[in-house]
Coordinates of C-alpha atoms in Angstrom, one line a residue:
M1 CA 208.7 101.4 101.8
N2 CA 207.9 104.4 99.3
A3 CA 206.2 106.7 98.8
L4 CA 203.5 105.9 96.3
N5 CA 201.3 104.0 97.7
V6 CA 199.3 101.8 95.1
R7 CA 195.6 103.1 95.0
A8 CA 193.0 100.5 94.7
A9 CA 191.1 100.2 91.4
G10 CA 188.2 101.6 91.9
P11 CA 185.6 102.9 89.8
K12 CA 186.9 103.3 86.1
D13 CA 189.2 105.6 84.5
W14 CA 187.8 107.4 82.4
G15 CA 191.2 110.2 81.9
Y16 CA 192.8 106.3 80.2
L17 CA 189.8 105.7 78.0
W18 CA 189.7 109.3 76.6
I19 CA 193.1 109.8 76.7
M20 CA 193.4 106.0 73.9
L21 CA 190.1 107.0 72.1
A22 CA 191.8 110.8 71.9
V23 CA 195.5 108.3 70.3
A24 CA 193.8 106.6 68.9
V25 CA 192.0 108.9 66.9
V26 CA 195.5 110.4 66.2
L27 CA 196.7 107.7 64.7
A28 CA 193.6 106.5 62.4
S29 CA 194.2 109.8 61.2
G30 CA 195.6 110.4 57.8
M31 CA 195.3 106.8 56.8
G32 CA 194.6 106.1 53.3
L33 CA 195.9 110.2 52.9
R34 CA 199.7 109.6 51.4
G35 CA 201.5 106.8 50.5
P36 CA 204.8 105.0 51.5
W37 CA 207.6 107.1 51.9
P38 CA 211.2 106.9 51.9
A39 CA 213.6 106.2 53.0
D40 CA 212.0 102.9 55.4
E41 CA 208.4 102.6 54.6
P42 CA 208.5 101.9 50.3
R43 CA 211.1 99.6 51.4
F44 CA 209.2 98.1 53.7
A45 CA 205.4 98.2 52.2
Q46 CA 207.2 96.8 48.7
I47 CA 208.3 93.9 50.6
A48 CA 204.9 92.5 52.5
R49 CA 203.5 93.4 48.4
E50 CA 205.8 90.6 47.3
M51 CA 205.2 88.8 50.1
V52 CA 201.4 89.5 49.2
E53 CA 201.6 88.4 45.2
S54 CA 203.7 85.1 45.5
G55 CA 202.8 83.9 48.4
Q56 CA 206.6 83.3 49.3
W57 CA 206.8 84.9 53.0
L58 CA 210.2 82.6 54.1
F59 CA 212.5 85.5 52.9
P60 CA 211.7 89.3 52.8
M61 CA 212.1 90.4 48.8
R62 CA 213.0 94.0 47.7
G63 CA 212.1 94.0 44.1
A64 CA 212.9 89.5 43.3
E65 CA 215.9 90.1 45.3
P66 CA 216.6 89.3 49.0
Y67 CA 216.0 91.8 51.5
P68 CA 219.1 91.2 54.4
D69 CA 219.6 93.7 56.2
K70 CA 216.4 93.8 58.9
P71 CA 214.1 90.8 60.6
P72 CA 211.3 89.6 58.6
V73 CA 208.6 90.5 61.3
F74 CA 207.4 93.0 60.6
M75 CA 206.6 92.5 57.3
W76 CA 205.3 90.4 57.9
L77 CA 202.5 92.5 59.3
V78 CA 202.4 95.3 56.9
A79 CA 202.0 91.8 54.9
V80 CA 199.1 90.2 56.4
F81 CA 196.9 93.9 56.9
Y82 CA 197.7 94.0 53.1
L83 CA 196.0 91.2 52.9
L84 CA 192.6 92.0 55.4
T85 CA 191.8 95.1 53.9
G86 CA 193.5 95.4 50.3
Q87 CA 194.7 98.7 50.8
L88 CA 198.4 98.8 51.0
K89 CA 198.3 103.0 51.8
V90 CA 196.5 101.7 55.1
A91 CA 197.8 98.7 55.4
F92 CA 201.9 99.8 55.8
L93 CA 200.9 102.5 58.7
M94 CA 198.3 99.6 61.8
P95 CA 201.6 98.1 62.3
S96 CA 203.0 100.9 63.6
A97 CA 199.7 102.3 65.4
L98 CA 198.4 99.0 67.1
A99 CA 202.5 98.7 68.5
A100 CA 201.9 102.2 70.1
L101 CA 198.3 101.6 71.1
G102 CA 199.5 97.9 72.4
T103 CA 202.9 99.7 74.7
L104 CA 200.3 102.8 76.4
W105 CA 197.8 100.1 77.5
L106 CA 201.1 98.3 79.2
V107 CA 202.3 101.3 80.5
H108 CA 198.6 102.0 82.3
D109 CA 198.8 98.6 83.4
I110 CA 202.0 98.9 85.2
G111 CA 201.9 102.1 86.8
R112 CA 198.1 101.0 87.8
R113 CA 199.5 97.6 89.2
L114 CA 203.2 99.5 91.0
W115 CA 201.5 102.6 91.7
G116 CA 197.6 103.1 91.8
Q117 CA 195.4 105.3 88.3
E118 CA 197.3 108.5 88.5
V119 CA 200.9 108.0 88.1
A120 CA 199.4 105.1 85.3
R121 CA 197.6 108.2 83.6
T122 CA 199.9 110.7 83.7
A123 CA 202.6 108.4 82.3
L124 CA 200.6 107.6 78.9
L125 CA 200.5 111.4 79.0
V126 CA 203.6 112.1 78.9
L127 CA 204.2 109.6 76.0
V128 CA 201.6 111.5 74.1
F129 CA 203.1 115.2 74.4
T130 CA 207.2 113.5 73.8
P131 CA 206.9 114.1 69.8
Q132 CA 209.3 110.4 69.5
F133 CA 206.7 108.5 70.3
L134 CA 203.7 109.3 67.6
L135 CA 206.2 110.5 65.0
Q136 CA 207.1 106.6 65.2
A137 CA 203.0 105.7 66.3
K138 CA 202.2 107.9 63.5
T139 CA 205.4 105.9 59.9
A140 CA 205.9 103.3 58.9
Q141 CA 209.7 101.9 60.4
I142 CA 210.2 98.6 62.4
D143 CA 211.2 101.0 65.5
A144 CA 207.3 101.5 67.6
L145 CA 207.0 97.6 66.3
V146 CA 210.0 96.7 68.4
C147 CA 209.1 99.3 71.0
F148 CA 206.4 97.3 71.9
W149 CA 208.3 93.6 72.0
I150 CA 210.9 95.2 74.6
T151 CA 207.6 97.3 76.5
L152 CA 205.9 93.4 76.7
G153 CA 209.1 92.2 78.1
C154 CA 209.7 94.7 80.5
Y155 CA 205.8 94.3 81.5
G156 CA 206.9 90.8 81.7
L157 CA 209.8 90.8 84.3
L158 CA 208.3 93.3 86.8
R159 CA 204.9 91.0 86.6
H160 CA 206.7 88.7 87.7
F161 CA 208.7 89.9 89.5
M162 CA 207.8 93.1 91.4
A163 CA 203.4 92.1 91.1
G164 CA 204.0 88.9 91.1
P165 CA 205.4 85.7 90.9
S166 CA 203.9 85.2 87.9
W167 CA 205.7 82.3 85.9
G168 CA 204.1 82.2 82.7
W169 CA 204.2 86.6 82.7
Y170 CA 207.8 85.5 83.0
L171 CA 208.0 82.7 80.2
M172 CA 205.7 85.4 78.1
A173 CA 208.8 88.7 78.9
F174 CA 210.8 86.2 77.1
V175 CA 208.8 85.3 74.0
A176 CA 208.1 88.7 73.3
M177 CA 212.4 89.1 73.6
A178 CA 212.2 86.9 71.1
L179 CA 209.7 88.7 68.8
G180 CA 212.1 91.4 69.0
I181 CA 214.8 90.0 67.8
M182 CA 212.6 88.6 64.9
T183 CA 211.9 91.9 64.2
K184 CA 214.7 93.9 64.7
G185 CA 217.8 92.7 66.5
V186 CA 218.4 94.6 69.9
G187 CA 214.8 92.6 71.2
F188 CA 216.8 90.7 73.7
L189 CA 216.9 94.5 75.9
P190 CA 214.5 94.0 78.4
V191 CA 217.5 91.0 79.8
L192 CA 219.0 94.1 80.8
M193 CA 216.6 95.3 83.6
L194 CA 217.7 91.7 85.3
I195 CA 220.5 93.6 86.7
P196 CA 218.0 95.6 88.6
L197 CA 216.5 94.3 89.9
A198 CA 218.7 91.7 91.0
L199 CA 219.7 94.5 93.3
W200 CA 217.0 96.3 93.9
G201 CA 214.5 93.8 93.3
A202 CA 213.9 92.2 97.4
A203 CA 213.1 96.4 98.4
A204 CA 211.2 96.9 95.1
R205 CA 208.9 94.1 96.3
G206 CA 208.3 94.0 99.6
P207 CA 207.4 91.0 101.5
R208 CA 205.5 88.8 98.9
D209 CA 204.6 84.6 98.9
G210 CA 207.0 82.3 96.4
R211 CA 209.5 82.0 95.3
L212 CA 210.6 83.9 92.2
W213 CA 214.1 82.6 91.2
G214 CA 214.5 79.4 90.9
A215 CA 215.3 75.6 88.5
R216 CA 212.1 77.5 86.4
S217 CA 214.2 80.7 85.5
W218 CA 215.9 78.7 83.2
L219 CA 212.4 78.2 80.8
G220 CA 212.5 81.7 80.1
L221 CA 216.0 81.2 77.9
L222 CA 213.9 78.4 76.2
A223 CA 211.1 80.6 75.4
L224 CA 213.5 82.0 73.6
L225 CA 214.8 79.9 71.5
S226 CA 211.9 77.9 70.7
T227 CA 210.1 81.8 69.8
L228 CA 213.6 82.5 67.6
A229 CA 212.7 78.4 66.3
L230 CA 209.5 79.2 64.4
W231 CA 211.8 81.7 62.5
L232 CA 214.9 80.4 62.1
G233 CA 214.4 76.5 62.1
P234 CA 212.6 76.0 58.3
M235 CA 214.9 79.5 56.8
L236 CA 218.1 77.9 57.5
W237 CA 216.3 74.9 56.1
Q238 CA 215.6 76.2 53.1
V239 CA 218.9 77.8 52.3
A240 CA 220.7 75.0 52.8
A241 CA 218.4 72.3 50.7
S242 CA 218.2 76.0 48.3
G243 CA 222.0 76.0 46.3
S244 CA 221.3 79.4 46.4
E245 CA 224.2 81.6 46.3
D246 CA 221.4 84.8 47.3
L247 CA 219.7 82.3 50.3
R248 CA 223.0 82.4 51.5
A249 CA 224.3 85.7 51.3
Y250 CA 220.7 86.8 53.0
R251 CA 221.5 84.3 55.6
D252 CA 225.3 85.6 56.4
N253 CA 224.0 89.1 56.5
I254 CA 221.2 88.4 58.5
L255 CA 222.5 86.5 60.3
L256 CA 225.5 88.9 61.5
Q257 CA 226.6 91.7 59.0
Q258 CA 222.9 92.8 60.1
T259 CA 223.3 92.1 64.3
A260 CA 226.9 91.9 66.0
Q261 CA 229.3 93.6 63.3
R262 CA 226.6 96.8 62.3
Y263 CA 226.8 97.0 66.4
A264 CA 230.9 96.8 66.5
N265 CA 232.0 98.0 63.2
P266 CA 229.6 99.8 61.9
W267 CA 229.4 101.7 58.5
G268 CA 226.8 104.6 58.6
H269 CA 225.0 107.1 61.1
I270 CA 228.6 108.4 63.1
K271 CA 228.1 110.4 65.6
P272 CA 230.0 111.0 69.3
W273 CA 230.2 109.1 72.0
H274 CA 227.2 111.4 73.8
Y275 CA 224.9 112.6 71.0
F276 CA 222.4 111.4 72.6
L277 CA 223.2 112.6 75.7
T278 CA 223.0 115.9 73.5
V279 CA 221.7 116.0 71.0
A280 CA 219.2 113.2 71.0
I281 CA 217.3 113.2 74.7
P282 CA 216.4 117.1 74.1
T283 CA 214.7 117.2 71.3
L284 CA 212.7 114.0 70.7
W285 CA 211.6 113.7 73.9
F286 CA 211.2 117.7 74.6
P287 CA 209.4 119.0 76.9
L288 CA 210.1 115.4 79.0
A289 CA 213.3 116.3 79.1
L290 CA 212.5 119.2 80.8
L291 CA 210.2 118.3 82.7
L292 CA 212.7 116.1 85.2
L293 CA 215.6 119.1 84.9
T294 CA 212.9 121.1 86.3
Q295 CA 212.4 118.0 88.7
A296 CA 215.4 117.2 89.3
S297 CA 215.7 117.3 93.4
R298 CA 213.1 115.8 93.5
L299 CA 214.3 113.4 91.3
V300 CA 216.7 111.9 93.4
R301 CA 214.7 112.0 96.5
V302 CA 211.8 109.8 94.7
L303 CA 214.8 107.3 93.4
R304 CA 217.2 107.2 97.0
E305 CA 213.3 106.0 98.2
D306 CA 211.6 104.6 96.3
A307 CA 213.6 101.2 94.6
R308 CA 210.2 100.4 92.0
A309 CA 212.2 103.9 90.0
R310 CA 215.3 103.1 90.3
I311 CA 214.7 99.6 88.5
L312 CA 213.0 101.6 85.7
L313 CA 215.5 104.6 85.7
A314 CA 218.7 102.4 86.1
W315 CA 217.3 99.7 82.5
V316 CA 216.8 103.0 81.2
A317 CA 220.2 104.5 81.1
L318 CA 221.6 100.5 80.4
V319 CA 220.0 101.1 77.5
I320 CA 221.2 104.8 76.6
L321 CA 224.2 103.4 77.3
F322 CA 224.6 100.4 75.5
F323 CA 223.9 102.5 72.0
S324 CA 225.9 104.8 73.4
L325 CA 228.8 102.3 73.2
S326 CA 228.5 101.2 69.3
A327 CA 229.6 104.3 67.0
G328 CA 226.6 104.3 64.9
K329 CA 223.8 106.3 66.7
R330 CA 220.2 107.2 65.2
G331 CA 217.5 109.5 67.8
V332 CA 215.7 106.7 66.6
Y333 CA 216.9 104.0 68.7
M334 CA 216.7 104.8 72.3
L335 CA 212.5 105.1 71.6
P336 CA 212.3 101.8 73.6
A337 CA 213.0 103.6 76.5
L338 CA 211.3 106.2 77.1
P339 CA 207.9 103.6 78.1
M340 CA 210.0 102.9 81.1
L341 CA 211.2 106.4 82.1
A342 CA 208.0 108.2 81.0
L343 CA 206.5 106.4 84.5
V344 CA 209.1 107.2 86.2
A345 CA 208.9 111.0 84.7
A346 CA 204.5 110.5 86.7
V347 CA 205.7 109.2 89.4
V348 CA 208.3 112.1 89.9
W349 CA 205.5 114.8 89.1
Q350 CA 202.8 112.9 90.9
R351 CA 205.4 113.5 93.6
A352 CA 205.5 117.0 93.4
V353 CA 201.7 116.7 92.7
L354 CA 201.5 115.9 96.4
E355 CA 203.9 118.0 97.9
R356 CA 203.1 120.9 95.8
G357 CA 206.2 121.7 93.8
T358 CA 204.8 121.8 90.4
R359 CA 204.9 125.4 89.9
W360 CA 208.0 126.1 88.9
S361 CA 208.1 122.9 86.3
T362 CA 204.1 124.4 85.3
G363 CA 205.8 127.5 84.5
V364 CA 209.1 126.4 82.6
L365 CA 206.5 124.2 80.7
R366 CA 204.0 127.0 79.5
L367 CA 206.5 128.5 78.0
G368 CA 207.8 126.0 75.9
L369 CA 204.9 125.2 74.8
L370 CA 204.3 128.7 73.5
L371 CA 208.8 128.8 71.8
V372 CA 207.9 125.6 70.2
G373 CA 204.3 127.6 68.1
M374 CA 206.0 130.8 68.0
G375 CA 208.9 128.5 66.4
I376 CA 206.1 127.1 64.0
L377 CA 205.0 130.1 62.9
T378 CA 208.4 131.3 62.1
L379 CA 209.3 128.4 59.9
G380 CA 206.3 128.8 58.4
A381 CA 206.6 132.1 57.7
L382 CA 210.5 131.7 56.1
A383 CA 209.2 128.7 53.8
A384 CA 206.6 131.7 52.6
W385 CA 208.7 134.5 52.4
W386 CA 213.0 134.6 53.4
P387 CA 212.9 130.9 52.4
E388 CA 217.0 131.2 51.5
V389 CA 217.2 132.3 55.8
L390 CA 217.4 128.1 55.8
G391 CA 220.6 127.5 54.3
P392 CA 221.9 126.2 51.4
R393 CA 220.1 123.9 50.1
V394 CA 217.1 125.8 50.5
D395 CA 216.7 125.6 45.8
D396 CA 216.1 121.5 46.8
Y397 CA 213.2 121.8 48.9
A398 CA 211.9 125.2 47.1
D399 CA 208.6 123.1 45.8
E400 CA 207.9 121.6 48.9
L401 CA 208.6 124.8 51.5
A402 CA 206.3 126.1 49.0
S403 CA 203.9 124.2 49.6
L404 CA 204.7 123.2 53.2
A405 CA 204.5 127.1 54.4
W406 CA 200.4 127.9 55.3
P407 CA 200.4 124.2 56.6
V408 CA 202.7 124.8 58.7
M409 CA 201.7 128.4 59.4
A410 CA 198.7 127.7 61.2
L411 CA 200.0 124.8 62.4
G412 CA 202.0 126.8 64.8
T413 CA 199.2 129.2 65.1
A414 CA 196.5 126.7 66.0
T415 CA 199.5 125.4 68.4
L416 CA 199.7 129.3 70.5
V417 CA 195.4 129.4 70.6
M418 CA 195.3 125.7 71.7
A419 CA 198.6 126.8 74.5
L420 CA 196.5 130.0 75.3
A421 CA 192.7 128.6 75.7
T422 CA 193.8 125.5 78.0
W423 CA 195.8 127.4 80.3
R424 CA 194.0 126.7 83.3
R425 CA 194.4 123.4 82.5
Q426 CA 196.9 120.5 84.6
V427 CA 199.9 121.3 82.9
L428 CA 200.3 118.2 81.1
E429 CA 196.8 117.6 80.1
Q430 CA 197.4 120.9 78.3
L431 CA 200.7 119.5 76.4
A432 CA 198.6 116.6 75.3
L433 CA 196.4 118.2 74.0
A434 CA 198.1 120.7 71.5
A435 CA 200.2 117.6 70.7
V436 CA 196.6 116.1 69.2
M437 CA 195.5 118.5 67.5
G438 CA 199.0 119.3 66.0
W439 CA 199.1 115.6 64.8
L440 CA 195.8 115.7 63.7
F441 CA 196.9 119.0 61.4
V442 CA 199.3 117.8 60.7
A443 CA 198.2 114.0 60.0
W444 CA 194.9 115.4 57.2
W445 CA 196.7 118.6 56.2
V446 CA 200.1 118.5 56.0
W447 CA 201.5 115.2 54.9
P448 CA 199.4 115.5 52.0
V449 CA 200.7 118.8 51.0
M450 CA 204.0 116.9 51.1
D451 CA 202.4 113.2 49.3
P452 CA 203.2 114.5 46.0
H453 CA 206.6 115.8 47.2
R454 CA 207.8 112.6 48.7
T455 CA 205.7 110.2 46.2
P456 CA 207.5 109.6 41.8
K457 CA 203.9 108.9 41.5
D458 CA 203.7 111.3 38.5
L459 CA 207.1 110.7 37.3
M460 CA 206.1 107.1 36.8
A461 CA 203.3 108.0 34.9
R462 CA 205.5 110.5 33.1
L463 CA 206.6 107.0 32.4
E464 CA 203.7 105.5 30.8
Q465 CA 204.0 108.5 28.9
K466 CA 207.4 109.0 28.0
V467 CA 208.1 105.4 26.4
D468 CA 205.6 102.8 24.6
R469 CA 205.1 99.6 26.4
S470 CA 207.0 97.6 24.6
H471 CA 210.0 98.7 26.1
E472 CA 211.2 97.0 28.9
V473 CA 212.9 99.6 31.6
G474 CA 215.8 99.1 34.2
L475 CA 216.7 100.7 37.2
V476 CA 220.2 101.8 38.2
A477 CA 220.5 103.7 41.6
F478 CA 217.5 101.3 42.6
R479 CA 214.9 102.7 44.3
E480 CA 211.7 101.3 46.2
Q481 CA 210.4 103.1 45.6
F482 CA 209.8 103.0 41.8
L483 CA 208.6 100.2 42.2
L484 CA 205.3 101.1 44.9
F485 CA 204.2 103.5 41.7
S486 CA 205.4 101.3 38.4
Q487 CA 202.7 99.7 36.0
R488 CA 204.8 98.4 34.4
P489 CA 208.1 95.5 35.2
L490 CA 210.7 96.9 35.6
T491 CA 214.1 95.4 36.1
H492 CA 217.1 96.7 38.8
F493 CA 221.1 95.4 39.2
S494 CA 220.8 94.6 42.1
Y495 CA 220.5 96.7 45.9
L496 CA 223.0 95.8 47.4
D497 CA 225.5 96.6 44.7
A498 CA 228.1 99.3 43.8
I499 CA 226.5 101.7 41.5
P500 CA 229.1 101.3 38.9
E501 CA 228.6 97.2 39.2
Q502 CA 224.6 98.3 38.4
E503 CA 225.6 100.8 34.8
R504 CA 227.8 97.7 33.9
N505 CA 225.3 94.2 34.0
A506 CA 222.6 97.7 33.3
W507 CA 224.7 98.0 30.2
L508 CA 225.1 94.1 28.9
W509 CA 221.9 94.2 29.9
M510 CA 221.2 96.6 27.6
Q511 CA 223.3 95.3 24.8
E512 CA 220.8 91.7 24.4
D513 CA 217.9 94.0 23.5
R514 CA 218.6 97.3 22.0
N515 CA 214.6 98.5 22.4
R516 CA 215.8 98.6 26.3
V517 CA 215.6 102.1 28.5
I518 CA 217.8 102.7 30.9
L519 CA 216.1 105.2 34.2
L520 CA 218.3 106.6 36.5
P521 CA 219.0 109.7 38.4
D522 CA 221.1 112.9 36.8
H523 CA 224.7 112.7 39.9
V524 CA 225.1 109.3 38.3
P525 CA 228.5 109.1 37.6
L526 CA 229.1 107.3 34.1
T527 CA 231.1 105.2 31.7
C528 CA 229.8 102.4 29.8
F529 CA 227.0 105.6 28.9
D530 CA 227.5 108.7 27.2
P531 CA 226.3 111.4 29.2
D532 CA 224.7 113.8 27.0
G533 CA 222.6 111.1 25.4
Q534 CA 220.0 111.0 28.7
R535 CA 216.3 113.3 28.0
L536 CA 215.1 114.4 30.7
L537 CA 212.0 112.8 32.1
G538 CA 211.5 114.5 35.3
S539 CA 211.9 115.6 39.3
A540 CA 211.4 113.2 41.7
H541 CA 212.4 112.9 45.5
R542 CA 214.6 116.3 44.7
R543 CA 216.6 114.5 41.4
D544 CA 216.4 115.0 37.9
W545 CA 215.5 111.2 36.8
M546 CA 216.7 111.0 33.0
L547 CA 216.5 108.3 30.4
L548 CA 218.9 106.4 28.1
D549 CA 218.5 105.1 25.1
A550 CA 221.0 101.4 22.5
S551 CA 222.4 105.3 21.1
S552 CA 224.5 106.0 24.4
M553 CA 225.7 103.6 25.2
K554 CA 229.8 102.7 24.3
A555 CA 230.5 100.3 22.3
D556 CA 232.5 98.5 25.3
C557 CA 232.1 98.5 28.8
P558 CA 234.0 95.9 31.8
Q559 CA 232.2 92.8 32.8
P560 CA 230.9 92.7 35.7
E561 CA 231.9 91.2 38.9
R562 CA 228.6 89.0 38.6
V563 CA 225.9 89.0 36.1
R564 CA 222.3 89.9 38.1
R565 CA 219.3 91.0 37.5
Y566 CA 216.7 91.1 39.1
V567 CA 212.4 91.5 37.6
W568 CA 210.3 92.2 39.5
S569 CA 205.9 92.8 37.3
P570 CA 203.6 94.6 39.1
R571 CA 200.6 91.9 39.0
L572 CA 198.0 94.8 40.7
M573 CA 197.8 97.8 39.1
D574 CA 195.7 100.2 41.0
I575 CA 196.9 99.8 44.7
L576 CA 198.1 102.8 46.0
E577 CA 195.8 105.0 43.5

């Protein structure tokens, strides 16, 4: 029935354990050595900090204002780890790291059950050397966690339909989908696997006892809705009971604008329909895409003969199609499809090993690794000696490029040395070893060098020197990272409002107490204040940040559409020291 048959469990798979240990070391490396970086990390870290300090966990708050863009599960986990560790610089990275380890376990286990240990281990190597996987695992964005929930949903369905029946895992798949939706709206994606399962599930499963469909199938939907109700019920009840306009706006935004409206009528990240195929996959999934390309004919044979691989690849195609149909696209959207594609690639590669058909792929992949090392080395050299070659905006990055030049050149050199030192190893192991070495290098050297350029710590320390504590400070063009590093209360005028509306509210706020000052970036067009009255405080995030006091106020200013101001006061002064 299938070209690769399941092998007995046999002795402990030490290769799997070594891979998991290496990934765990990579993910732990560098924790505590850098702060949260824009755009998303400071937002989620600040929300988790406010949950802990306020004791209010139901509604995510950003600077005391409800944050409606994402459901709360990721922020809850960061807050839990903050409670456990007391160190936000460690806690903010832990959910993604643990989610990545969980994803690796799920991929290995289902690969072992369906194809055997060699395929399972190979799939892990593919994930390790595919840049997007460890990149998301080492950053505090939501996507590594939603990838885990989606992989768990796929795992539960595969355990039931292809290695079952197992109604417990079937229900777990729908619980995982609900948790995925509560993390990011696309958590329902595993349900698309029911389409290829309905088409080829019988062929993939072979003769087994037990019913896979029936009246109990509806319990999956009940499990999904019941899990969602644990969050939606208290949230909707609290909104109705509060009478708060802010909370009603949060409810409408999180349930409608950030889901269906964002998909059907996106307002950012607009890309052509072929973006994932022509840009994202060739770069973020390199060299996996190269492996599949060099094994294209064998991939076709595997799909024709092995219904299990056909089901997984069909689901990957449906996920990419789903995101391609929306005009708004980001490379990170396709991350949840990567684990299942890694399994397909592992099946193809193991078939090639059995048929002694890896020579061409091995040569191309090794050449690709050498080119990557040379490219990194060249990039570092350009940053050191010819930065103008890197583009017209190089002046905005001048300080950062100068600091990174030598670490990047060292990384490129180390990549080339690793490639040559492991030349006789199996090529997928060689690629994985190079990836592990590279990420260790980045975690311990590159990212600490970047940290001063990616956080406003020095700017906020300068604020304490230049502005007396008796003067309240307001923020226009609000950014969460300023709250993380502030040692004093800060007032902002709604992140969700346009900057002219924020300025009008800031003018009204300053009129009430002329000892107040405003911190804002130099690019903000001013209508209620005299731009000549700005005083330079310092630079952060490639912007000059200015101070305005009451002497810069114009005689009058249009009234804001709605008077809005939010005051956030730090309680723990040293959490990001």
